[in-house]
XYZ file of C-alpha atoms in Angstrom:
330
model
C -0.024 -0.265 -0.054
C 2.469 2.364 1.015
C 4.267 1.615 -2.421
C 1.387 2.545 -4.211
C 0.968 5.781 -2.526
C 4.338 6.726 -2.932
C 4.103 5.972 -7.272
C 1.194 7.894 -7.165
C 2.702 10.994 -4.842
C 5.733 10.795 -7.933
C 3.311 10.617 -10.627
C 1.477 13.733 -9.672
C 5.177 15.466 -9.074
C 5.644 14.636 -12.277
C 2.759 16.171 -13.930
C 2.690 19.011 -12.017
C 6.428 20.084 -13.016
C 5.496 18.961 -16.804
C 2.793 21.330 -16.804
C 4.680 24.545 -15.089
C 7.345 23.870 -17.682
C 4.754 23.927 -20.389
C 2.890 27.237 -19.204
C 6.470 28.665 -19.347
C 7.832 27.770 -22.564
C 7.714 30.722 -24.915
C 5.267 30.140 -28.266
C 6.173 29.027 -31.386
C 8.186 32.166 -33.701
C 5.207 33.549 -35.644
C 6.687 35.171 -39.005
C 5.310 38.768 -39.435
C 4.491 37.675 -43.471
C 3.397 40.739 -45.661
C 0.237 39.969 -45.324
C -0.317 39.489 -41.496
C 1.190 43.010 -41.401
C -0.888 44.461 -43.618
C -4.124 42.901 -41.583
C -2.183 44.033 -38.394
C -1.812 47.810 -39.789
C -5.379 47.823 -40.911
C -6.717 46.921 -37.371
C -4.667 49.341 -35.798
C -5.589 52.322 -38.351
C -2.707 52.370 -40.488
C -3.265 52.176 -44.545
C -2.785 48.926 -46.163
C 0.215 49.095 -48.603
C -0.750 50.047 -52.523
C -3.782 51.827 -50.623
C -4.462 55.614 -50.897
C -4.402 57.362 -47.874
C -8.447 58.332 -47.590
C -8.577 62.198 -47.932
C -9.565 63.640 -44.230
C -13.332 64.079 -43.602
C -14.852 68.061 -44.050
C -15.945 67.834 -40.811
C -12.143 67.140 -39.542
C -11.492 70.652 -39.257
C -7.999 72.089 -38.487
C -6.903 72.021 -34.817
C -5.496 75.063 -33.530
C -1.582 74.796 -34.040
C 0.506 74.905 -30.527
C 2.459 77.947 -31.748
C -0.147 80.637 -31.714
C 0.080 83.273 -29.143
C -3.869 83.185 -27.370
C -4.690 86.233 -29.537
C -3.570 84.409 -32.464
C -5.585 81.423 -32.027
C -8.694 83.401 -31.149
C -8.415 85.375 -34.625
C -7.843 81.773 -36.001
C -11.031 80.275 -34.704
C -13.289 83.289 -35.304
C -11.593 83.514 -38.814
C -12.510 79.570 -39.726
C -15.827 80.038 -38.378
C -16.746 83.546 -39.902
C -15.716 82.862 -43.468
C -17.526 85.166 -45.635
C -19.325 83.676 -49.248
C -20.275 85.136 -52.129
C -22.499 82.761 -54.168
C -22.447 82.948 -57.968
C -23.046 80.620 -60.741
C -20.791 79.786 -63.893
C -22.250 81.700 -66.621
C -20.741 79.300 -69.178
C -22.615 76.486 -68.105
C -25.673 77.453 -70.243
C -27.996 77.015 -67.099
C -31.364 78.921 -67.425
C -30.786 81.952 -65.539
C -33.778 81.649 -63.692
C -32.999 78.670 -62.091
C -29.471 79.716 -61.348
C -31.002 82.762 -59.567
C -32.779 79.831 -57.463
C -29.986 77.941 -57.321
C -27.636 80.657 -55.984
C -30.721 81.864 -53.601
C -30.870 78.130 -52.177
C -27.154 78.679 -51.206
C -27.449 81.896 -49.690
C -30.567 80.534 -47.510
C -28.540 78.045 -46.333
C -26.052 80.149 -44.760
C -28.252 82.662 -43.345
C -30.374 79.764 -41.909
C -28.052 77.320 -40.880
C -24.464 79.127 -40.199
C -26.032 82.835 -39.104
C -24.174 84.287 -41.875
C -24.477 87.530 -44.122
C -24.473 86.904 -47.575
C -23.978 89.180 -50.820
C -27.634 88.390 -52.774
C -27.920 87.863 -56.685
C -29.420 90.978 -57.661
C -26.361 92.903 -55.917
C -23.677 90.773 -57.637
C -25.660 91.688 -60.937
C -25.872 95.334 -60.272
C -21.799 95.174 -59.140
C -21.133 94.002 -62.304
C -22.317 96.322 -64.406
C -21.409 99.361 -62.073
C -17.599 98.242 -61.630
C -16.756 96.940 -65.192
C -14.307 100.270 -66.031
C -12.843 99.747 -62.570
C -12.661 96.327 -62.825
C -11.050 96.945 -66.406
C -8.226 99.624 -64.653
C -7.507 97.645 -61.660
C -6.743 93.991 -63.286
C -6.554 94.418 -66.894
C -8.272 91.379 -66.742
C -6.304 89.279 -65.177
C -9.012 87.741 -63.091
C -12.844 87.282 -63.928
C -15.357 89.738 -62.863
C -17.076 88.081 -60.133
C -13.996 86.898 -58.643
C -12.801 90.962 -58.576
C -16.542 91.738 -57.024
C -15.756 88.990 -54.383
C -12.650 90.584 -53.293
C -14.079 94.265 -53.255
C -17.055 93.001 -51.395
C -14.382 90.905 -48.716
C -15.885 87.769 -49.344
C -13.314 84.968 -48.106
C -14.576 82.516 -50.581
C -16.295 82.397 -53.600
C -18.571 79.455 -54.201
C -19.698 78.947 -58.131
C -22.201 76.905 -59.004
C -21.934 74.889 -62.398
C -24.804 72.855 -63.194
C -27.282 71.184 -66.236
C -30.639 70.461 -65.638
C -32.947 67.842 -67.614
C -36.408 67.253 -67.766
C -38.962 64.884 -69.042
C -42.531 63.173 -68.366
C -45.732 65.265 -69.594
C -48.525 67.208 -68.538
C -49.540 66.806 -64.784
C -46.593 65.046 -64.105
C -43.285 66.168 -65.001
C -40.031 65.299 -64.184
C -36.638 67.243 -63.689
C -32.983 66.406 -62.334
C -29.460 68.174 -62.024
C -26.450 67.514 -61.968
C -23.157 69.342 -61.498
C -20.480 70.598 -58.879
C -20.436 73.813 -56.074
C -16.643 74.852 -56.698
C -14.989 76.647 -54.008
C -12.547 79.142 -54.347
C -10.295 81.639 -52.302
C -11.530 84.804 -53.382
C -8.329 86.653 -52.744
C -6.069 84.787 -54.988
C -8.776 82.965 -57.258
C -7.066 79.329 -56.325
C -9.471 76.516 -56.695
C -9.408 75.047 -53.234
C -12.253 72.183 -53.885
C -15.082 70.815 -55.138
C -18.571 69.024 -53.936
C -20.105 67.170 -56.893
C -23.901 66.435 -57.026
C -26.723 64.242 -58.951
C -30.285 64.910 -57.931
C -32.699 61.943 -57.813
C -35.623 62.397 -60.171
C -37.897 64.962 -58.869
C -41.773 65.544 -59.886
C -43.632 68.701 -60.132
C -47.449 68.382 -62.087
C -47.153 72.568 -62.756
C -44.268 72.645 -65.764
C -40.873 71.006 -66.230
C -39.369 73.935 -65.401
C -40.489 73.596 -61.650
C -39.685 69.962 -61.847
C -35.932 71.414 -62.848
C -36.037 73.887 -60.147
C -36.965 71.362 -57.450
C -34.002 69.435 -58.577
C -31.378 72.089 -58.747
C -32.228 73.772 -55.304
C -32.628 70.553 -53.536
C -29.438 69.587 -54.586
C -27.714 72.511 -53.219
C -29.353 72.447 -49.999
C -28.210 68.952 -49.647
C -24.662 69.561 -50.878
C -24.191 72.776 -48.590
C -23.179 71.562 -45.359
C -20.222 69.265 -47.289
C -19.290 72.816 -49.240
C -18.993 74.587 -45.839
C -17.235 72.078 -44.112
C -14.862 71.382 -46.631
C -14.276 75.321 -46.987
C -13.277 75.343 -43.495
C -10.939 72.108 -43.400
C -9.162 74.064 -46.397
C -8.937 77.296 -45.804
C -7.997 76.062 -42.194
C -5.464 73.818 -42.966
C -3.766 76.343 -45.450
C -4.149 79.418 -42.693
C -3.082 77.497 -39.509
C 0.774 77.270 -40.064
C 1.147 81.153 -41.743
C -1.840 82.870 -41.002
C -3.962 84.711 -43.228
C -2.701 85.299 -46.592
C -2.822 89.207 -48.098
C -1.474 90.285 -50.714
C 1.088 93.777 -51.392
C 1.561 95.534 -54.312
C 4.001 98.338 -54.179
C 4.448 100.546 -56.847
C 7.594 102.897 -57.979
C 10.328 100.708 -56.264
C 13.339 101.913 -58.288
C 15.905 101.135 -55.102
C 16.324 97.368 -54.665
C 18.170 98.093 -51.346
C 15.330 100.159 -49.789
C 12.448 97.472 -50.852
C 14.970 94.874 -49.359
C 15.137 97.389 -45.810
C 10.967 97.732 -46.092
C 10.773 94.158 -45.998
C 12.758 93.293 -43.390
C 10.940 96.463 -41.497
C 7.372 94.466 -42.519
C 8.489 91.431 -41.364
C 8.565 91.921 -37.901
C 4.973 93.392 -38.046
C 3.477 90.306 -39.276
C 4.292 86.792 -38.912
C 5.737 86.154 -42.291
C 6.612 88.017 -45.576
C 7.408 86.432 -49.166
C 8.689 88.809 -51.683
C 6.971 87.304 -54.674
C 8.930 89.680 -57.381
C 10.823 92.587 -58.009
C 10.984 95.414 -60.866
C 11.794 99.190 -60.664
C 8.127 100.121 -61.452
C 6.547 97.556 -59.284
C 7.626 94.550 -56.271
C 4.506 92.281 -54.934
C 4.822 90.550 -51.776
C 2.762 87.852 -49.960
C 2.000 88.727 -46.335
C 0.960 86.145 -43.738
C -0.465 86.793 -39.897
C -3.216 86.142 -37.620
C -4.609 89.996 -37.288
C -7.710 91.754 -39.536
C -6.731 93.559 -42.598
C -6.903 97.115 -41.146
C -4.118 95.938 -38.986
C -2.215 94.583 -41.962
C -2.781 98.168 -43.651
C -1.368 100.007 -40.221
C 1.845 97.572 -40.450
C 2.779 98.555 -44.332
C 2.299 102.449 -43.206
C 4.555 101.481 -40.060
C 7.143 100.038 -42.262
C 7.124 102.170 -44.897
C 8.044 105.227 -42.468
C 11.096 103.858 -41.418
C 12.342 102.203 -44.923
C 12.639 105.420 -46.672
C 9.202 105.864 -47.997
C 7.753 108.369 -45.416
C 5.012 109.583 -48.438
C 3.653 105.900 -48.838
C -0.110 105.825 -49.527
C -3.144 103.179 -50.699
C -4.076 103.429 -53.839
C -6.736 101.087 -53.455
C -7.773 97.803 -51.466
C -9.798 94.601 -52.855
C -10.416 92.199 -49.799
C -6.952 90.966 -48.810
C -5.313 92.506 -51.727
C -3.653 96.010 -51.245
C -1.843 98.467 -53.801
C 0.519 100.991 -52.210
C 2.689 103.671 -53.786
C 6.068 104.345 -52.311
C 5.209 108.391 -52.923
C 9.152 108.807 -54.559
């Protein structure tokens, strides 16, 4: 009996030892293949090889950079949240003027009701096209289109252009309509295309007329597109602004002395966040200025820099939005 008990104890001891050894033994080596690494990346949120990184969602508005002062950060947030828009349509699209007016009005309605912004209405743009034509030719020489010029004159940050085509079908009492196109987002100051939102309406119906059916289609499409448009505008403008500041342009006329121009550039750079010289000629020099301040502060900075750079008689010729034209007074 004693021998049997001893044998059982030995067997139990060996079993426990083997179990402990098994627990301590590391798992067999697993080779990381490209496929398994790709799966790991996907689980961890990294893009898979060969798959393009998706665009940042429009709702992911840029965060305020940590290098800004509190005043600059506040200006940045207010600027992005209060972008001003001028909405018009592409006159070369062939869109019926009544449908175009309805589309522009619908976009403005969204900006007023959903964003709490003031807008520049369709009739005001039309009046400006007639009243500002001579000034437009004199100031730009046709280098930009008239609507961009008006957007700059009226201090818009974003020029939103609707480009659409409409079709109709059906018959009396049951007309159908559809609309297809895009809404292009331009930086009003530079006329640079920032982005575009495409739309394609579902088929709409009207018992009244084909024009009513098409109007339902285009106004519905514009209203549905505006949330994406405004979010993309904030994201794109914010990304461009976050690191350098709001972009202003300066044309300094009558600059025969390159040394004086260099001194002016140096003095101006102390008053704004960044100065970039775009071109130089004795007739005029062009700069891009970047700062987190209002346009009025930029004008003051230019005057201050000019007064200590040998241009005490420098004066403002005209201002369009964030673009200034000064003469050195030499």
